[in-house]
């Protein structure tokens, strides 16, 4: 009997597909060169028009919007100056309400990015807090006196590099920021701060949003004594975030208490989801803790195993197997290939593995993401095979990471993965109609070849492969909730795994190379497999289990 632990709880955030939108560059409705909410509304039918047999829509179930609140946009929205309003860049609260309504009409849930580790330094809380030592909000951020020599209070760093402390003249004190200096971390130890944030969370839930993606959700709490973080013994640069053991500024017990409190609020509302960025460089184990001891914290912790994997079957399989082992009973995993902080997977993998078959990688990666046990999260444009734009002129760079260190250079700008969505081969790739306007970031030069309109017409396009996989997932219980089991113990050329419930078994075969001979370690019945999705075999045909695969074959078969 196959243990089917989750079959009785098929909620949308477990079985659906989530699609991340970067609002600056998804669709521009007013022609100013910058994406906006009206633009997203216009493209909802592409995402899901509500018709399960649609010929033109992708069929996703939820959108996650990178931040749309008012912001001076130094970190492009991850620096909020008003949690209750929408940035003029993207539209108005009324536009957001329409977006919510139009999405819900089509069965699309809406998830907001919640940036509550820090605010912008333009937020009125910080303006007040930084004005003096004795104002009512003086304790709403992390203020510390200088060290006896006038220097920074301790060795805590910014994730972007260099010290995380910035001096403030009015208070003659330093404040701490995990990211840029214009993103001061709020003091979660203060009950008034908590109350203010929780009130704001209710505001958006009352509006009808279906959940949140918590930004940087493992660094909310800080040690109340501001103790030094130990430096790793092999560190060659103590100004680098990853060279410290983050004992006192990350993953504190109080942090889990905060997430539990937010979860309690979420649970008062029906069917909402809490996703959390357990932070880049958390190990899988650290991230698993974020489900909570009683599954009472995050529904879906974000972990970065695929983004940090090389394109190699053995490695990828080990990451999946680890996640299978570490996901607690009753909890649910999520997976993603790309997001707005990292190079897109085709840029990472095609270049780094010197692979000459980008289409093969795109199809194989799509198949893995959409057939593992866990919620898949797509990043806009990956479904058409967008790659990073590596030719953005310096004066057009939008990502302004500030590093306060003499030994550290600024990390690469993240703009390459944030360029306009490529809708068609018209001006600005159909992203913006403003002929004479400059788009927020330059459109990738390959837009005439790589775009939605062209790929919708081509049955063999990456986009149509994604559409087929998403439909297969929708229509097959085993792909939605079935157990995962590998049929090759030490994969070198191929992945072969099954997803199964008592009712159904689906077999996924992926060839990473030109190697044709397929050897699986386990006996599995050979006849009568129906082809669900394949880049080689005829869909719907009943076949015997193949003993050889074509080069870069990706086939999903059902019994
Ligand atoms: C994580 C976000 O994904 C990233 O884009 C941002 O710069 C930092 N958090 C700070 O909010």
Coordinates of C-alpha atoms and ligand atoms in Angstrom, one line a residue:
X1 CA 0.0 0.0 0.0
X2 CA 1.5 3.4 -0.9
X3 CA 1.3 5.8 1.9
X4 CA -0.7 8.8 0.6
X5 CA -0.2 11.2 3.4
X6 CA -1.5 14.3 1.6
X7 CA -4.4 12.9 -0.5
X8 CA -7.1 14.2 1.7
X9 CA -5.8 17.8 1.8
X10 CA -5.6 19.0 -1.7
X11 CA -5.4 22.7 -1.1
X12 CA -4.6 25.1 -3.9
X13 CA -1.2 26.1 -2.6
X14 CA -0.2 22.4 -2.6
X15 CA -1.5 21.3 -6.0
X16 CA -1.4 24.6 -7.9
X17 CA 1.4 26.3 -9.8
X18 CA 2.5 29.7 -8.5
X19 CA 3.8 32.3 -11.0
X20 CA 6.1 35.2 -9.8
X21 CA 5.6 38.5 -11.5
X22 CA 8.2 41.3 -11.3
X23 CA 5.8 44.2 -11.7
X24 CA 8.4 46.6 -13.2
X25 CA 8.8 44.5 -16.3
X26 CA 5.8 42.3 -16.8
X27 CA 3.5 44.5 -18.8
X28 CA 3.2 48.2 -19.2
X29 CA -0.4 49.5 -19.9
X30 CA 0.2 53.3 -19.8
X31 CA 3.2 53.4 -22.2
X32 CA 5.7 55.0 -19.7
X33 CA 8.1 52.1 -20.2
X34 CA 7.5 50.7 -16.7
X35 CA 5.2 47.7 -15.9
X36 CA 2.0 48.4 -14.0
X37 CA -1.0 46.8 -12.4
X38 CA -3.3 47.6 -15.4
X39 CA -0.7 45.8 -17.5
X40 CA -0.9 42.7 -15.4
X41 CA -4.7 42.8 -15.6
X42 CA -4.5 42.8 -19.4
X43 CA -2.3 39.7 -19.3
X44 CA -4.3 37.7 -16.9
X45 CA -5.9 35.6 -19.6
X46 CA -2.5 34.6 -20.7
X47 CA -1.8 33.3 -17.2
X48 CA -5.1 31.6 -16.8
X49 CA -8.3 32.5 -18.6
X50 CA -10.4 30.3 -16.5
X51 CA -10.9 27.7 -19.2
X52 CA -9.2 24.4 -18.4
X53 CA -9.0 23.6 -22.2
X54 CA -7.7 27.0 -23.2
X55 CA -5.4 26.9 -26.3
X56 CA -3.6 30.1 -25.3
X57 CA -3.3 30.3 -21.6
X58 CA -0.6 28.9 -19.4
X59 CA -2.9 27.5 -16.7
X60 CA -1.2 28.7 -13.5
X61 CA -3.1 29.0 -10.2
X62 CA -1.6 31.9 -8.4
X63 CA 0.5 35.0 -8.9
X64 CA 3.0 36.3 -6.5
X65 CA 3.7 40.0 -7.0
X66 CA 7.1 41.3 -6.1
X67 CA 6.5 44.4 -3.9
X68 CA 4.0 47.0 -5.2
X69 CA 3.8 49.2 -2.1
X70 CA 4.9 52.9 -2.0
X71 CA 8.7 53.0 -2.0
X72 CA 11.6 55.2 -3.0
X73 CA 12.6 52.1 -5.1
X74 CA 16.3 52.0 -4.0
X75 CA 15.9 48.3 -3.8
X76 CA 13.1 48.3 -6.3
X77 CA 10.2 48.0 -3.9
X78 CA 12.0 45.9 -1.2
X79 CA 12.2 49.2 0.7
X80 CA 8.6 50.1 1.6
X81 CA 7.7 53.7 2.7
X82 CA 4.0 53.1 3.0
X83 CA 2.5 49.6 3.6
X84 CA -1.0 50.8 3.1
X85 CA -0.7 52.2 -0.4
X86 CA 0.4 51.2 -3.9
X87 CA 3.4 52.8 -5.6
X88 CA 2.4 55.4 -8.2
X89 CA 4.8 53.6 -10.5
X90 CA 2.4 50.7 -10.6
X91 CA -1.0 52.3 -10.1
X92 CA -3.5 52.8 -7.3
X93 CA -5.2 50.9 -4.6
X94 CA -8.3 50.9 -6.9
X95 CA -6.2 49.2 -9.6
X96 CA -5.1 46.6 -7.2
X97 CA -8.7 45.9 -6.2
X98 CA -9.5 45.4 -9.8
X99 CA -6.5 43.1 -10.2
X100 CA -7.7 41.1 -7.3
X101 CA -11.2 40.8 -8.6
X102 CA -10.2 40.0 -12.1
X103 CA -7.7 37.4 -10.9
X104 CA -10.3 35.7 -8.7
X105 CA -12.8 35.6 -11.5
X106 CA -10.3 33.4 -13.4
X107 CA -9.5 31.3 -10.4
X108 CA -6.1 32.9 -9.9
X109 CA -5.0 33.5 -6.3
X110 CA -3.0 36.6 -5.5
X111 CA 0.0 36.5 -3.2
X112 CA 1.8 39.7 -2.0
X113 CA 5.4 40.1 -1.1
X114 CA 5.6 41.3 2.5
X115 CA 8.8 43.1 3.3
X116 CA 8.7 43.4 7.1
X117 CA 12.3 42.8 8.1
X118 CA 13.0 46.4 7.3
X119 CA 11.3 49.5 6.0
X120 CA 12.6 52.2 3.7
X121 CA 14.4 55.0 5.6
X122 CA 11.7 57.2 4.0
X123 CA 9.0 55.4 6.0
X124 CA 7.5 57.8 8.6
X125 CA 8.3 55.3 11.3
X126 CA 12.0 55.7 10.6
X127 CA 11.9 59.4 10.0
X128 CA 10.4 59.8 13.5
X129 CA 12.6 57.1 15.1
X130 CA 15.8 58.7 13.7
X131 CA 14.9 62.3 14.7
X132 CA 15.9 62.0 18.4
X133 CA 16.6 59.5 21.1
X134 CA 13.4 60.2 23.0
X135 CA 10.6 60.3 20.4
X136 CA 7.7 57.8 20.7
X137 CA 9.2 55.6 18.0
X138 CA 12.8 55.8 19.2
X139 CA 12.9 52.1 19.8
X140 CA 11.3 50.9 16.6
X141 CA 14.6 50.2 14.9
X142 CA 17.9 48.8 16.1
X143 CA 19.8 51.7 17.5
X144 CA 23.1 51.3 19.3
X145 CA 25.8 53.6 20.6
X146 CA 29.1 53.7 18.9
X147 CA 31.9 51.4 20.2
X148 CA 34.3 53.2 22.6
X149 CA 36.6 54.1 19.7
X150 CA 33.6 55.6 17.8
X151 CA 33.3 52.7 15.4
X152 CA 30.5 50.4 14.7
X153 CA 28.8 48.6 17.7
X154 CA 29.6 45.1 16.6
X155 CA 30.7 43.0 13.6
X156 CA 27.2 42.4 12.1
X157 CA 27.3 42.7 8.3
X158 CA 24.9 43.6 5.6
X159 CA 24.0 40.7 3.3
X160 CA 25.2 42.7 0.4
X161 CA 28.6 43.0 2.0
X162 CA 30.4 45.3 4.5
X163 CA 29.2 46.5 7.8
X164 CA 25.5 46.6 8.5
X165 CA 25.7 49.6 10.7
X166 CA 25.2 53.2 9.5
X167 CA 25.8 56.3 11.7
X168 CA 23.0 58.8 12.2
X169 CA 23.9 62.4 13.1
X170 CA 20.7 63.4 14.9
X171 CA 20.9 60.5 17.4
X172 CA 24.7 60.2 17.4
X173 CA 24.0 56.4 17.1
X174 CA 24.2 53.6 14.6
X175 CA 21.3 51.7 13.2
X176 CA 21.4 48.2 11.8
X177 CA 20.4 47.1 8.3
X178 CA 20.6 43.6 6.9
X179 CA 20.6 45.0 3.4
X180 CA 21.2 48.5 2.0
X181 CA 21.7 51.4 4.4
X182 CA 18.3 52.9 3.2
X183 CA 16.6 49.7 4.5
X184 CA 16.8 49.9 8.3
X185 CA 15.8 46.7 10.1
X186 CA 12.8 47.2 12.4
X187 CA 12.9 46.2 16.0
X188 CA 10.6 43.2 16.3
X189 CA 11.4 43.1 20.1
X190 CA 9.1 46.1 20.5
X191 CA 5.4 45.0 21.0
X192 CA 4.2 48.2 19.4
X193 CA 6.1 47.4 16.2
X194 CA 4.6 43.9 16.1
X195 CA 1.1 45.3 16.6
X196 CA 1.5 47.8 13.8
X197 CA 2.7 45.1 11.4
X198 CA 0.0 42.7 12.3
X199 CA -2.6 45.4 11.8
X200 CA -1.3 46.0 8.3
X201 CA -1.3 42.3 7.5
X202 CA -5.0 42.1 8.4
X203 CA -5.6 45.1 6.2
X204 CA -4.5 43.2 3.1
X205 CA -6.1 39.9 4.2
X206 CA -9.4 41.8 4.7
X207 CA -9.0 43.1 1.1
X208 CA -9.0 39.5 0.0
X209 CA -5.3 38.7 -0.8
X210 CA -4.7 35.0 -0.7
X211 CA -1.4 35.0 1.1
X212 CA 2.1 36.4 1.5
X213 CA 5.6 35.7 0.6
X214 CA 7.6 36.9 3.6
X215 CA 10.8 38.6 2.5
X216 CA 14.0 37.7 4.5
X217 CA 11.9 35.9 7.1
X218 CA 14.7 34.4 9.0
X219 CA 16.4 37.6 10.1
X220 CA 13.6 39.4 11.8
X221 CA 14.9 39.0 15.4
X222 CA 18.2 40.1 16.7
X223 CA 20.1 39.3 19.9
X224 CA 19.1 41.7 22.6
X225 CA 22.7 42.1 23.7
X226 CA 24.0 42.6 20.2
X227 CA 26.7 40.0 20.6
X228 CA 29.4 39.6 18.0
X229 CA 28.9 36.8 15.4
X230 CA 31.8 34.4 15.5
X231 CA 33.9 34.4 12.3
X232 CA 34.3 31.2 10.4
X233 CA 37.8 29.7 10.9
X234 CA 38.6 29.8 7.1
X235 CA 37.4 33.3 6.5
X236 CA 39.6 35.3 4.3
X237 CA 37.4 38.4 4.4
X238 CA 35.5 39.2 7.6
X239 CA 33.4 41.7 5.7
X240 CA 31.6 39.0 3.8
X241 CA 28.2 38.0 5.2
X242 CA 28.7 34.3 4.6
X243 CA 32.0 34.2 6.4
X244 CA 30.3 34.7 9.8
X245 CA 28.3 32.3 11.9
X246 CA 25.0 34.2 12.1
X247 CA 24.2 33.1 15.7
X248 CA 23.0 36.5 16.9
X249 CA 21.3 38.1 13.9
X250 CA 19.5 35.2 12.2
X251 CA 17.1 32.4 13.0
X252 CA 16.6 33.3 16.6
X253 CA 13.9 31.6 18.7
X254 CA 11.9 34.8 18.7
X255 CA 12.0 34.8 14.9
X256 CA 9.9 31.6 15.0
X257 CA 7.5 33.1 17.5
X258 CA 6.9 36.0 15.1
X259 CA 6.2 33.6 12.2
X260 CA 3.8 31.6 14.4
X261 CA 2.0 34.8 15.3
X262 CA 1.7 35.7 11.6
X263 CA 0.5 32.2 10.8
X264 CA -2.2 32.5 13.6
X265 CA -3.5 35.6 11.8
X266 CA -3.4 33.9 8.4
X267 CA -5.3 30.9 9.8
X268 CA -8.1 33.1 11.0
X269 CA -8.9 33.6 7.3
X270 CA -10.0 30.8 4.9
X271 CA -7.5 29.2 2.6
X272 CA -4.6 31.6 2.7
X273 CA -1.0 30.7 2.3
X274 CA 2.2 31.8 4.1
X275 CA 5.4 31.4 2.1
X276 CA 8.7 32.6 3.4
X277 CA 12.1 33.3 2.1
X278 CA 14.1 31.4 4.7
X279 CA 17.0 33.3 3.2
X280 CA 19.6 32.6 0.8
X281 CA 22.4 30.4 2.2
X282 CA 20.2 28.7 4.8
X283 CA 20.8 25.0 4.6
X284 CA 17.9 22.8 3.8
X285 CA 17.8 21.7 7.4
X286 CA 17.7 25.2 8.7
X287 CA 14.8 25.9 6.3
X288 CA 12.9 22.8 7.3
X289 CA 12.7 24.3 10.9
X290 CA 10.6 27.0 9.4
X291 CA 7.6 24.7 9.1
X292 CA 7.4 24.9 12.9
X293 CA 7.5 22.2 15.5
X294 CA 3.8 21.6 15.0
X295 CA 3.5 22.7 11.4
X296 CA 2.4 26.1 12.7
X297 CA 4.9 28.4 10.9
X298 CA 5.4 28.7 7.1
X299 CA 3.2 26.6 4.8
X300 CA 6.0 26.8 2.2
X301 CA 9.6 27.7 3.0
X302 CA 11.6 28.8 0.0
X303 CA 14.8 26.9 -0.3
X304 CA 17.4 27.4 -3.0
X305 CA 18.4 23.9 -3.9
X306 CA 17.8 24.1 -7.7
X307 CA 19.2 27.6 -8.0
X308 CA 22.5 26.3 -6.5
X309 CA 22.6 23.0 -8.3
X310 CA 24.9 22.4 -11.3
X311 CA 23.1 20.8 -14.3
X312 CA 23.9 17.3 -13.3
X313 CA 21.3 14.5 -12.6
X314 CA 23.1 13.0 -9.6
X315 CA 23.2 16.4 -7.8
X316 CA 19.7 17.3 -8.6
X317 CA 18.4 14.0 -7.5
X318 CA 20.2 14.2 -4.2
X319 CA 18.7 17.6 -3.6
X320 CA 15.2 16.2 -4.2
X321 CA 15.9 13.2 -2.1
X322 CA 17.1 15.4 0.8
X323 CA 14.1 17.5 0.6
X324 CA 11.8 14.5 0.6
X325 CA 13.6 13.3 3.8
X326 CA 13.6 16.6 5.6
X327 CA 10.0 17.7 4.9
X328 CA 8.1 16.9 8.1
X329 CA 5.1 14.7 8.2
X330 CA 2.1 16.7 7.1
X331 CA 4.2 19.5 5.7
X332 CA 4.6 20.4 2.0
X333 CA 7.7 21.4 -0.1
X334 CA 8.0 24.0 -2.8
X335 CA 10.5 24.3 -5.6
X336 CA 11.7 27.0 -8.0
X337 CA 14.4 27.4 -10.6
X338 CA 14.5 31.2 -10.9
X339 CA 13.6 34.4 -9.2
X340 CA 14.5 38.1 -9.3
X341 CA 17.7 37.7 -7.3
X342 CA 19.6 35.1 -9.3
X343 CA 20.6 34.6 -13.0
X344 CA 17.9 32.7 -14.9
X345 CA 18.4 28.9 -15.1
X346 CA 19.1 28.9 -18.8
X347 CA 21.9 31.4 -18.3
X348 CA 23.3 29.5 -15.3
X349 CA 23.1 26.0 -16.7
X350 CA 23.6 26.4 -20.5
X351 CA 26.7 28.5 -20.0
X352 CA 28.2 26.6 -17.1
X353 CA 27.7 23.1 -18.4
X354 CA 28.8 24.2 -21.9
X355 CA 25.7 22.5 -23.1
X356 CA 24.9 23.0 -26.8
X357 CA 21.2 22.1 -26.4
X358 CA 19.5 24.9 -24.5
X359 CA 16.1 23.7 -25.6
X360 CA 16.9 20.3 -24.1
X361 CA 17.8 21.9 -20.8
X362 CA 14.7 24.1 -20.8
X363 CA 12.4 21.1 -21.4
X364 CA 14.2 18.9 -18.8
X365 CA 14.2 21.7 -16.2
X366 CA 10.5 22.4 -16.8
X367 CA 9.7 18.7 -16.4
X368 CA 11.7 18.4 -13.2
X369 CA 10.1 21.5 -11.6
X370 CA 6.6 20.4 -12.6
X371 CA 6.8 16.8 -11.6
X372 CA 8.6 16.8 -8.3
X373 CA 6.5 16.5 -5.1
X374 CA 6.0 20.1 -4.0
X375 CA 4.5 23.3 -5.2
X376 CA 6.3 24.7 -8.3
X377 CA 7.0 28.4 -8.5
X378 CA 7.7 29.8 -11.9
X379 CA 9.4 33.2 -12.5
X380 CA 7.9 35.2 -15.4
X381 CA 9.5 34.5 -18.7
X382 CA 11.0 31.2 -17.8
X383 CA 8.1 29.5 -19.6
X384 CA 9.3 31.0 -22.9
X385 CA 13.0 30.3 -22.2
X386 CA 14.1 33.9 -21.4
X387 CA 17.7 34.3 -20.6
X388 CA 19.6 37.0 -18.8
X389 CA 20.3 40.2 -20.6
X390 CA 24.1 40.6 -20.0
X391 CA 24.4 43.7 -22.1
X392 CA 22.7 46.3 -19.9
X393 CA 24.6 49.6 -20.3
X394 CA 25.9 51.0 -17.0
X395 CA 23.7 54.1 -17.1
X396 CA 20.6 51.9 -17.4
X397 CA 21.3 49.7 -14.3
X398 CA 18.4 49.8 -11.8
X399 CA 19.7 47.5 -9.1
X400 CA 21.5 49.7 -6.7
X401 CA 23.2 47.6 -4.1
X402 CA 25.4 49.6 -1.7
X403 CA 28.4 47.8 -0.2
X404 CA 30.1 49.6 2.7
X405 CA 33.4 47.8 2.7
X406 CA 36.8 48.6 1.4
X407 CA 37.6 45.0 0.7
X408 CA 34.4 44.0 -1.0
X409 CA 33.2 44.9 -4.4
X410 CA 29.5 45.3 -5.1
X411 CA 27.9 42.0 -6.2
X412 CA 26.8 41.8 -9.8
X413 CA 23.6 43.7 -10.5
X414 CA 20.5 41.5 -10.5
X415 CA 19.0 43.3 -13.5
X416 CA 19.9 40.7 -16.1
X417 CA 17.1 38.5 -14.8
X418 CA 14.6 41.4 -14.5
X419 CA 14.2 42.6 -18.1
X420 CA 10.9 43.1 -19.9
X421 CA 8.7 40.1 -20.6
X422 CA 8.9 39.2 -24.3
X423 CA 5.3 39.1 -25.5
X424 CA 5.8 39.4 -29.3
X425 CA 8.2 40.7 -31.9
X426 CA 6.8 44.3 -32.0
X427 CA 8.4 47.3 -30.5
X428 CA 9.7 46.7 -26.9
X429 CA 8.7 43.1 -27.4
X430 CA 5.1 44.1 -26.9
X431 CA 5.9 45.0 -23.2
X432 CA 5.2 48.7 -23.7
X433 CA 3.5 50.6 -26.5
X434 CA 5.3 53.8 -25.9
X435 CA 7.5 53.9 -29.1
X436 CA 9.7 56.7 -28.0
X437 CA 9.9 55.7 -24.4
X438 CA 12.8 53.8 -22.9
X439 CA 11.8 50.7 -21.1
X440 CA 12.7 50.4 -17.4
X441 CA 15.4 47.9 -18.4
X442 CA 16.4 47.1 -22.0
X443 CA 14.5 44.3 -23.7
X444 CA 16.7 41.3 -24.5
X445 CA 18.0 41.3 -28.1
X446 CA 16.6 37.8 -28.7
X447 CA 12.9 39.0 -28.4
X448 CA 12.1 38.4 -32.1
X449 CA 12.9 34.7 -31.6
X450 CA 11.9 34.2 -28.0
X451 CA 8.4 35.6 -27.3
X452 CA 4.9 34.4 -26.3
X453 CA 3.1 35.1 -29.6
X454 CA 5.6 33.1 -31.6
X455 CA 5.8 30.2 -29.1
X456 CA 2.0 29.9 -28.8
X457 CA 1.9 29.1 -32.5
X458 CA 4.7 26.5 -32.4
X459 CA 3.6 23.1 -31.0
X460 CA 7.3 22.3 -30.1
X461 CA 8.0 25.5 -28.2
X462 CA 9.2 25.7 -24.6
X463 CA 6.0 27.5 -23.8
X464 CA 3.8 24.7 -25.2
X465 CA 5.9 22.2 -23.2
X466 CA 5.2 24.1 -20.0
X467 CA 1.5 24.3 -20.9
X468 CA 1.4 20.5 -21.4
X469 CA 3.2 19.8 -18.2
X470 CA 1.0 22.1 -16.2
X471 CA -2.1 20.4 -17.6
X472 CA -0.7 17.0 -16.9
X473 CA -0.1 18.0 -13.3
X474 CA -3.7 19.3 -13.0
X475 CA -5.2 16.1 -14.5
X476 CA -3.1 13.5 -12.7
X477 CA -3.4 12.9 -9.0
X478 CA 0.0 11.1 -8.9
X479 CA 1.7 14.3 -10.2
X480 CA -0.2 16.5 -7.8
X481 CA 0.1 14.6 -4.5
X482 CA 1.7 11.2 -5.2
X483 CA 4.9 10.0 -3.5
X484 CA 8.2 10.5 -5.2
X485 CA 10.7 7.6 -5.7
X486 CA 13.8 7.4 -7.8
X487 CA 14.4 4.3 -10.0
X488 CA 18.1 5.0 -10.4
X489 CA 20.2 5.2 -7.2
X490 CA 23.3 7.0 -8.6
X491 CA 22.1 8.8 -11.7
X492 CA 24.9 9.9 -14.0
X493 CA 23.2 10.5 -17.4
X494 CA 19.5 10.2 -16.7
X495 CA 16.8 10.8 -14.1
X496 CA 14.1 8.2 -13.8
X497 CA 11.6 8.6 -11.0
X498 CA 8.0 7.8 -10.3
X499 CA 5.2 9.7 -8.6
X500 CA 2.5 7.4 -7.3
X501 CA -0.7 7.1 -5.4
X502 CA -2.7 4.0 -4.9
X503 CA -4.7 4.8 -8.0
X504 CA -2.0 5.9 -10.4
X505 CA 1.6 5.9 -11.2
X506 CA 3.5 8.4 -13.4
X507 CA 7.0 7.8 -14.6
X508 CA 9.4 10.6 -15.5
X509 CA 12.4 9.9 -17.7
X510 CA 14.9 12.7 -18.4
X511 CA 18.0 12.3 -20.5
X512 CA 20.7 14.9 -19.6
X513 CA 23.0 13.9 -22.5
X514 CA 23.5 11.9 -25.7
X515 CA 23.7 8.7 -23.8
X516 CA 20.9 6.4 -25.0
X517 CA 21.1 3.2 -22.8
X518 CA 18.7 3.6 -20.0
X519 CA 19.4 1.3 -17.0
X520 CA 17.1 1.5 -14.1
X521 CA 17.8 -0.2 -10.8
X522 CA 14.4 -1.4 -10.0
X523 CA 12.0 -3.7 -11.7
X524 CA 9.0 -1.9 -13.0
X525 CA 6.3 -3.3 -15.2
X526 CA 7.1 -2.6 -18.8
X527 CA 3.9 -2.6 -20.8
X528 CA 1.1 -0.2 -21.3
X529 CA 2.5 3.2 -20.5
X530 CA 0.6 6.2 -21.8
X531 CA 2.6 9.1 -23.0
X532 CA 1.4 12.2 -21.2
X533 CA 4.1 14.7 -22.2
X534 CA 7.2 14.2 -24.3
X535 CA 9.6 16.1 -26.5
X536 CA 10.1 12.9 -28.6
X537 CA 7.3 10.5 -28.3
X538 CA 3.7 10.8 -29.6
X539 CA 1.5 12.1 -26.9
X540 CA -1.4 9.8 -25.8
X541 CA 0.2 6.8 -27.5
X542 CA 0.5 3.6 -25.4
X543 CA 4.0 2.2 -25.4
X544 CA 6.3 -0.3 -23.6
X545 CA 8.8 1.1 -21.2
X546 CA 11.7 2.3 -23.3
X547 CA 15.1 0.6 -22.8
X548 CA 16.8 3.4 -24.7
X549 CA 16.2 7.2 -24.6
X550 CA 16.8 9.7 -27.3
X551 CA 19.4 12.4 -26.7
X552 CA 17.9 14.9 -24.3
X553 CA 14.6 13.1 -24.2
X554 CA 12.0 14.2 -21.7
X555 CA 9.0 11.9 -21.3
X556 CA 6.3 11.7 -18.8
X557 CA 4.4 8.4 -18.9
X558 CA 1.3 7.2 -17.0
X559 CA 0.2 3.8 -16.0
Ligands
LIG1 C1 15.2 39.4 -0.6 C2 14.7 39.9 -1.9 O1 14.4 38.8 -2.7 C3 15.7 40.8 -2.5 O2 15.4 41.2 -3.8 C4 15.9 42.0 -1.6 O3 17.0 42.8 -2.1 C5 16.2 41.6 -0.2 N1 15.4 40.5 0.3 C6 16.0 42.8 0.7 O4 14.6 43.0 0.9

